[in-house]
CSV table of C-alpha atoms in Angstrom, one decimal:
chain,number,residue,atom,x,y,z
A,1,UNK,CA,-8.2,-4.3,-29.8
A,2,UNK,CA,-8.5,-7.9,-29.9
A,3,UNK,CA,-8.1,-9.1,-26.5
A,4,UNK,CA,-7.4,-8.4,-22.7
A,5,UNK,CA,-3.1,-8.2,-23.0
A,6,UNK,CA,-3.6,-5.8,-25.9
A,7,UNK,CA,-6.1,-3.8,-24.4
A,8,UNK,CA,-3.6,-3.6,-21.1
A,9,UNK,CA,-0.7,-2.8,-23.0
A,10,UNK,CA,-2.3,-0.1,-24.9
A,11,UNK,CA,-3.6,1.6,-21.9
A,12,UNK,CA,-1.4,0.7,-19.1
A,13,UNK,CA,2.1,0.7,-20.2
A,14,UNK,CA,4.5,3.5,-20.2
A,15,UNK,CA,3.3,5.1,-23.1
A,16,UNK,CA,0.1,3.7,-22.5
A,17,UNK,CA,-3.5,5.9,-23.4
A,18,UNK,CA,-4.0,6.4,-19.7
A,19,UNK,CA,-0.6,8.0,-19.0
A,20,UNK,CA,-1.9,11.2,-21.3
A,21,UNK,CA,-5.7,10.7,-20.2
A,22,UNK,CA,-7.1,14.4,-19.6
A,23,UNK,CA,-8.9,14.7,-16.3
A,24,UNK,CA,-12.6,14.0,-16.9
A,25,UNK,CA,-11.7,12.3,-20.3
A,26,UNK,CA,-13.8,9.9,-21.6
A,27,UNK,CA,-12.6,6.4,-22.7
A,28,UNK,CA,-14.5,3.8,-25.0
A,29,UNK,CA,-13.2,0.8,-24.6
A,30,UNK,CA,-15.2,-1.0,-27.7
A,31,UNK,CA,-12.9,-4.7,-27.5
A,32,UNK,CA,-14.8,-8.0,-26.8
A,33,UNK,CA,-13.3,-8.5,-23.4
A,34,UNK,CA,-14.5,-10.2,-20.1
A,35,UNK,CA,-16.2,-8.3,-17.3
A,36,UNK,CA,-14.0,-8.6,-14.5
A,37,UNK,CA,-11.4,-7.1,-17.0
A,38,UNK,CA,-13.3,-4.2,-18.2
A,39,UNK,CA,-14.4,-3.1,-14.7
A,40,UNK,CA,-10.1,-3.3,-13.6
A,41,UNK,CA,-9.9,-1.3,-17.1
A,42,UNK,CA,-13.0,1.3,-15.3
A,43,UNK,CA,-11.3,1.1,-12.0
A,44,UNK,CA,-7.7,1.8,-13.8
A,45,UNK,CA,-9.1,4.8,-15.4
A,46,UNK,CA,-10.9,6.3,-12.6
A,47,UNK,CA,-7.5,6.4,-10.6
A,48,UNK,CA,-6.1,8.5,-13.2
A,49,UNK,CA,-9.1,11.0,-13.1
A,50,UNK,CA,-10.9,9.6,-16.1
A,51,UNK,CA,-14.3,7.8,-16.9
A,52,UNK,CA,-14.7,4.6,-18.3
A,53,UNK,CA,-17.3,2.8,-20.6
A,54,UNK,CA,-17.1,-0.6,-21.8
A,55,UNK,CA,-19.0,-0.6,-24.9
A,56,UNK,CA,-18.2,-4.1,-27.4
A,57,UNK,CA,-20.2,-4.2,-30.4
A,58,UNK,CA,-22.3,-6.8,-32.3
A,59,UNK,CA,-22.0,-7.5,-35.9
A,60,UNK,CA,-19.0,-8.0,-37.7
A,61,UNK,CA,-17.3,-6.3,-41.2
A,62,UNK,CA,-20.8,-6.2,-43.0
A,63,UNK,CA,-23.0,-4.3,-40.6
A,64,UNK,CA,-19.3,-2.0,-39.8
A,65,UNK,CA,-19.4,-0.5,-43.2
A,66,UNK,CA,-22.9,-0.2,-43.6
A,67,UNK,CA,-23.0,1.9,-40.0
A,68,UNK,CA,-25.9,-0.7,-38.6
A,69,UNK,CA,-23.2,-1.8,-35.5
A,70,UNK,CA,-25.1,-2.9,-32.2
A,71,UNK,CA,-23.4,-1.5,-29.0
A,72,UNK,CA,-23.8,-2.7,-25.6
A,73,UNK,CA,-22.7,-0.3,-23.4
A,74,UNK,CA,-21.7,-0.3,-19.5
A,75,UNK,CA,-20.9,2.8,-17.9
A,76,UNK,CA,-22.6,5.9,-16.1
A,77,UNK,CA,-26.1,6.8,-17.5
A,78,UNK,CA,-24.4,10.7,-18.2
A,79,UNK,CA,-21.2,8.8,-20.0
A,80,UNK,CA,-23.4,7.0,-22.2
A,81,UNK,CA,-25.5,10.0,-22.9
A,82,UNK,CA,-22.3,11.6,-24.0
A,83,UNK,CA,-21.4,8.9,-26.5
A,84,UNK,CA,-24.9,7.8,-27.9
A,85,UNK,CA,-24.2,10.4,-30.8
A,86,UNK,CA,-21.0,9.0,-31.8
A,87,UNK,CA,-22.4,5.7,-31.8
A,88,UNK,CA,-25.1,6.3,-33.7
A,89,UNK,CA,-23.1,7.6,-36.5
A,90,UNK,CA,-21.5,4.1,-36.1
A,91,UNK,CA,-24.9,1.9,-35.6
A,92,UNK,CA,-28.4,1.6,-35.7
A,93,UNK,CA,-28.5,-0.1,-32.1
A,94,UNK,CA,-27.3,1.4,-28.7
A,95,UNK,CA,-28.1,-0.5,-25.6
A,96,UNK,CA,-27.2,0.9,-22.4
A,97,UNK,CA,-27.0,-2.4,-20.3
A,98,UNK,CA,-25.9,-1.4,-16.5
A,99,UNK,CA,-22.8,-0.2,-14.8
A,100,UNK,CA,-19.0,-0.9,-15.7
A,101,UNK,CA,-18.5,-4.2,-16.7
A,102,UNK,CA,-22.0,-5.1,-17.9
A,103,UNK,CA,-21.4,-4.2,-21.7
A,104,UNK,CA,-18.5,-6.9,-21.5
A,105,UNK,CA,-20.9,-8.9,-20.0
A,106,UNK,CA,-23.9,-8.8,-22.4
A,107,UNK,CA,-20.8,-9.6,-25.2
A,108,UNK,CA,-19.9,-12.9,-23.7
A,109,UNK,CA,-23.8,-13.9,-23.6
A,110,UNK,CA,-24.1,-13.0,-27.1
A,111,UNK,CA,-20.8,-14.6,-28.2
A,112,UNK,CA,-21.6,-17.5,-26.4
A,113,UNK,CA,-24.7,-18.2,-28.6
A,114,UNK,CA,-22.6,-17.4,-31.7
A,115,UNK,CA,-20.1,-19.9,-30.8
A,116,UNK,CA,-22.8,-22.7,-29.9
A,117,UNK,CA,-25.2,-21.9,-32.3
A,118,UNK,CA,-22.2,-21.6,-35.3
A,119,UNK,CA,-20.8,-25.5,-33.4
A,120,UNK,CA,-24.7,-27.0,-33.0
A,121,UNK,CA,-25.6,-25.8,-37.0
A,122,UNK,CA,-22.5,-27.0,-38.6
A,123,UNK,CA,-22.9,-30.6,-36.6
A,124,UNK,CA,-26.1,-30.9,-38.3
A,125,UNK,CA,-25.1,-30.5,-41.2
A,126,UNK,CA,-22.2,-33.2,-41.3
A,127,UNK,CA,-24.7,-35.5,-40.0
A,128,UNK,CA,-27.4,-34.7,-42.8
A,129,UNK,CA,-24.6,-35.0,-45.2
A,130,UNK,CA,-23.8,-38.3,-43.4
A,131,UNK,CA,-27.0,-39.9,-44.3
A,132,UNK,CA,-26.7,-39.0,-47.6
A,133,UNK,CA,-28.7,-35.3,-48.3
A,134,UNK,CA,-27.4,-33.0,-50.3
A,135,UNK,CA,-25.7,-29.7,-49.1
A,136,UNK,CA,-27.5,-27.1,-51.1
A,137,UNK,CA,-30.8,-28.9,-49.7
A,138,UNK,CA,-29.9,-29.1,-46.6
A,139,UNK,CA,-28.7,-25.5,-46.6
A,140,UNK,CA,-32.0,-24.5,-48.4
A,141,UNK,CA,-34.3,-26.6,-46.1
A,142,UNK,CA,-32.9,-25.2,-42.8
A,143,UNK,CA,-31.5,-21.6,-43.2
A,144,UNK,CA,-33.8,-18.9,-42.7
A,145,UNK,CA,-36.3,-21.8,-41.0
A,146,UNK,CA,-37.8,-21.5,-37.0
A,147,UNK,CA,-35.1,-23.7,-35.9
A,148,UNK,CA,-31.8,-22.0,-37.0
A,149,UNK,CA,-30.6,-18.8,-35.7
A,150,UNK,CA,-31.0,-15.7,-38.1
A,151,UNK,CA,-27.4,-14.5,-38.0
A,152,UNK,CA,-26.2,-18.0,-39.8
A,153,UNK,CA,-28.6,-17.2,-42.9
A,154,UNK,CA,-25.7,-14.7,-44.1
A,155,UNK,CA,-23.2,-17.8,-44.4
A,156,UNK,CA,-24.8,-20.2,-47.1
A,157,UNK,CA,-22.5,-19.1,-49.6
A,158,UNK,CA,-19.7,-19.5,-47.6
A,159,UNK,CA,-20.9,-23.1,-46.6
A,160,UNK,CA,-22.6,-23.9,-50.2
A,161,UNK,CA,-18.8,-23.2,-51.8
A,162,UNK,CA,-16.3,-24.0,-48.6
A,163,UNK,CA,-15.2,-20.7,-49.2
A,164,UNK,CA,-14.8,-18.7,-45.8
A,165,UNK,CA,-13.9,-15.0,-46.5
A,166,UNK,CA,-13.8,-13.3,-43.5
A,167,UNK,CA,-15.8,-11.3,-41.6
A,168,UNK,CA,-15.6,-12.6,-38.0
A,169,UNK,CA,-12.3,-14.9,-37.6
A,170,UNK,CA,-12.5,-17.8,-36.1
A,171,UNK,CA,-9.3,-17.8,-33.8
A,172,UNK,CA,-11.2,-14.5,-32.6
A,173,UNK,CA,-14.6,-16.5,-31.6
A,174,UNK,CA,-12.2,-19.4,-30.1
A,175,UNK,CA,-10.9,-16.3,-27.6
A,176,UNK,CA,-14.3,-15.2,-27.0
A,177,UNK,CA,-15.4,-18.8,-25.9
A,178,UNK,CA,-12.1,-19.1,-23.7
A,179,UNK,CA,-13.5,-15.2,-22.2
A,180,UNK,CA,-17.1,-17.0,-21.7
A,181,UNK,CA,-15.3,-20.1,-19.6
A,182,UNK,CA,-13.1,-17.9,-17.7
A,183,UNK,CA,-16.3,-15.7,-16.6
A,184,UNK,CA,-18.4,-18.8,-16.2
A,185,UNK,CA,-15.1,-20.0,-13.7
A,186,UNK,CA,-15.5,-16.4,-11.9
A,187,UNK,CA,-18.8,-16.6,-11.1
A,188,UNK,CA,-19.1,-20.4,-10.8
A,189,UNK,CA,-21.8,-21.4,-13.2
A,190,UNK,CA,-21.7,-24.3,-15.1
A,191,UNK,CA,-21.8,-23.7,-19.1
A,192,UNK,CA,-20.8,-27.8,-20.6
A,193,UNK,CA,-22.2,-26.5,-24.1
A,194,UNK,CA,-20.0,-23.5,-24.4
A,195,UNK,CA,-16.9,-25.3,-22.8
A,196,UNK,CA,-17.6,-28.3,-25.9
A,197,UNK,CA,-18.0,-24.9,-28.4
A,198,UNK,CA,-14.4,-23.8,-27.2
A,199,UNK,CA,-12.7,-26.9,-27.8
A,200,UNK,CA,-14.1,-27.5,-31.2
A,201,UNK,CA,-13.1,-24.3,-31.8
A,202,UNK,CA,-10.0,-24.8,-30.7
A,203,UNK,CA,-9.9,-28.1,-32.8
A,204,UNK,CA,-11.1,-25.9,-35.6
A,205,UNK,CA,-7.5,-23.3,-34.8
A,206,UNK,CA,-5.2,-26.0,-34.4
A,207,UNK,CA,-6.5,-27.2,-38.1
A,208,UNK,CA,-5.1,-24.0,-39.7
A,209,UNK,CA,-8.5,-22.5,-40.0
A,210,UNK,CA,-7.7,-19.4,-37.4
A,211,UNK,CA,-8.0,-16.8,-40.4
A,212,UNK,CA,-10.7,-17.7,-42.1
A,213,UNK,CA,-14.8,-16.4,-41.2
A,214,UNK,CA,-15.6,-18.8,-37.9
A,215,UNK,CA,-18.2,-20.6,-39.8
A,216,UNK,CA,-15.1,-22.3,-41.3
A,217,UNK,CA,-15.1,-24.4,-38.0
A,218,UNK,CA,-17.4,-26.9,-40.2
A,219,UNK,CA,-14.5,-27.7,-41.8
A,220,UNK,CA,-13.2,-29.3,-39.0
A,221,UNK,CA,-16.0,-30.6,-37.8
A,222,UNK,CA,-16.3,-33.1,-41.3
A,223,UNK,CA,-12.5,-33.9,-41.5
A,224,UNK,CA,-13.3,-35.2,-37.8
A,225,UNK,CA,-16.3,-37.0,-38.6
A,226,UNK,CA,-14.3,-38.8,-41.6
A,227,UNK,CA,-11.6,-40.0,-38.8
C-alpha cells in the first residue's frame, strides 16, 4: 500500500482488515511507512487480539519478479520466525532488525540514501555536462566506480537515453523523503541533506515527472540548471 492514509483506511475503517482479524492472526504490514506509524498500526492490532510485523522491502520491480526482495522486518522474534518462509519464497534477504517499528525504521535509512544518493549523482552529472563532457563518458567513467553507489549502475540506460520506465516512481521516493523529515522532526535530529533531496524531489513532482522511475529527477535538475 503506498502510504500511511492507505494503510489506515485499509485496516482501520469499517470494513477495514482488522475488523475480521482472527485472534492470534498474523499481519504483514510490507508498505514503506514511518515508525511511529507502524508501531500505532502494532499497537492497533494487538487491541484487536492480533500480532503485528512491520516488514518494508528493498528493491524495486526488478528484484520483485526475480524473488531476490530484501525485507527488513520489526516484530517479535517468534512472528518473524513464522514468516521467514514466506519471505523467502519472496527474497533472497530477511533481516530481522528489532521490535515493532524498527523495520519501518531501517526503510527510511535506506530510502534516505536512495533519495540523496539518486539527488547528489544526478547534480554531478549536469555539472560534468556543464563543462562540456559528454554523457555516455561521464556515465561510463563514474557508474560502477568507488565513488557512486551500486544500486545507480542499473540506471545508465535510462540516463544514456532520458528514457525513465519505471521501476521505483519518483512521486513514491518524494513521499519517502517527506516520511524521513517527519521521523527526523519526531526524534529531533537534524538531516539538511535529506530535507534538500525532498524538495528537489518535490521540484522534480511538480515538473510532471511523478510517474516516471525517480532517477527521472535529473530531468529537473538540468531544466533548472538551464534557468
Amino acid at each position: 500500500l503506498s502510504e500511511p492514509p492507505v494503510v489506515r483506511a485499509t485496516a482501520l475503517g469499517e470494513q477495514g482488515l482488522l475488523a475480521g482479524l482472527g485472534q492470534g492472526a498474523l499481519w504483514l504490514d510490507s508498505s514503506t511507512v514511518n515508525p511511529s506509524f507502524a508501531r500505532e498500526m502494532g499497537a492497533a492490532c494487538a487491541a484487536r487480539g492480533g500480532r503485528f510485523v512491520d516488514g518494508p522491502v528493498s528493491g524495486s520491480k526488478g528484484p520483485a519478479e526475480k524473488g531476490e526482495l530484501g525485507f527488513f522486518l520489526g516484530g517479535a522474534e517468534a512472528d518473524v520466525a513464522a514468516l521467514r518462509p514466506l519471505l523467502e519464497a519472496m527474497g533472497n534477504s530477511v533481516n530481522h532488525v528489532g521490535p515493532v517499528g524498527m523495520g519501518a525504521a531501517m526503510k527510511m535509512v535506506v530510502n534516505l540514501l536512495l533519495g540523496a544518493g539518486g539527488a547528489a549523482f544526478v547534480e554531478a552529472l549536469v555539472l560534468g555536462e556543464s563543462l562540456g563532457l559528454d554523457r555516455a563518458k561521464l556515465l561510463d567513467g563514474l557508474l560502477g566506480g568507488r565513488m557512486v553507489p551500486g544500486f545507480l549502475t542499473p540506471k545508465k540506460s535510462a540516463l544514456t537515453h532520458r528514457s525513465y520506465d519505471t521501476n521505483f516512481p519518483l512521486q513514491w521516493l518524494h513521499k519517502d523523503l517527506q516520511l524521513v523529515s517527519d521521523t527526523a522532526y519526531e526524534t529531533g535530529v537534524s538531516l539538511p541533506t535529506a530535507h534538500a533531496a525532498k524538495e528537489l524531489f518535490a521540484m522534480a513532482r511538480r515538473a510532471g515527472l511523478g510517474e516516471q522511475d525517480y532517477i527521472a529527477v535529473y530531468e529537473a535538475v538540468a531544466r533548472g540548471a538551464k534557468g
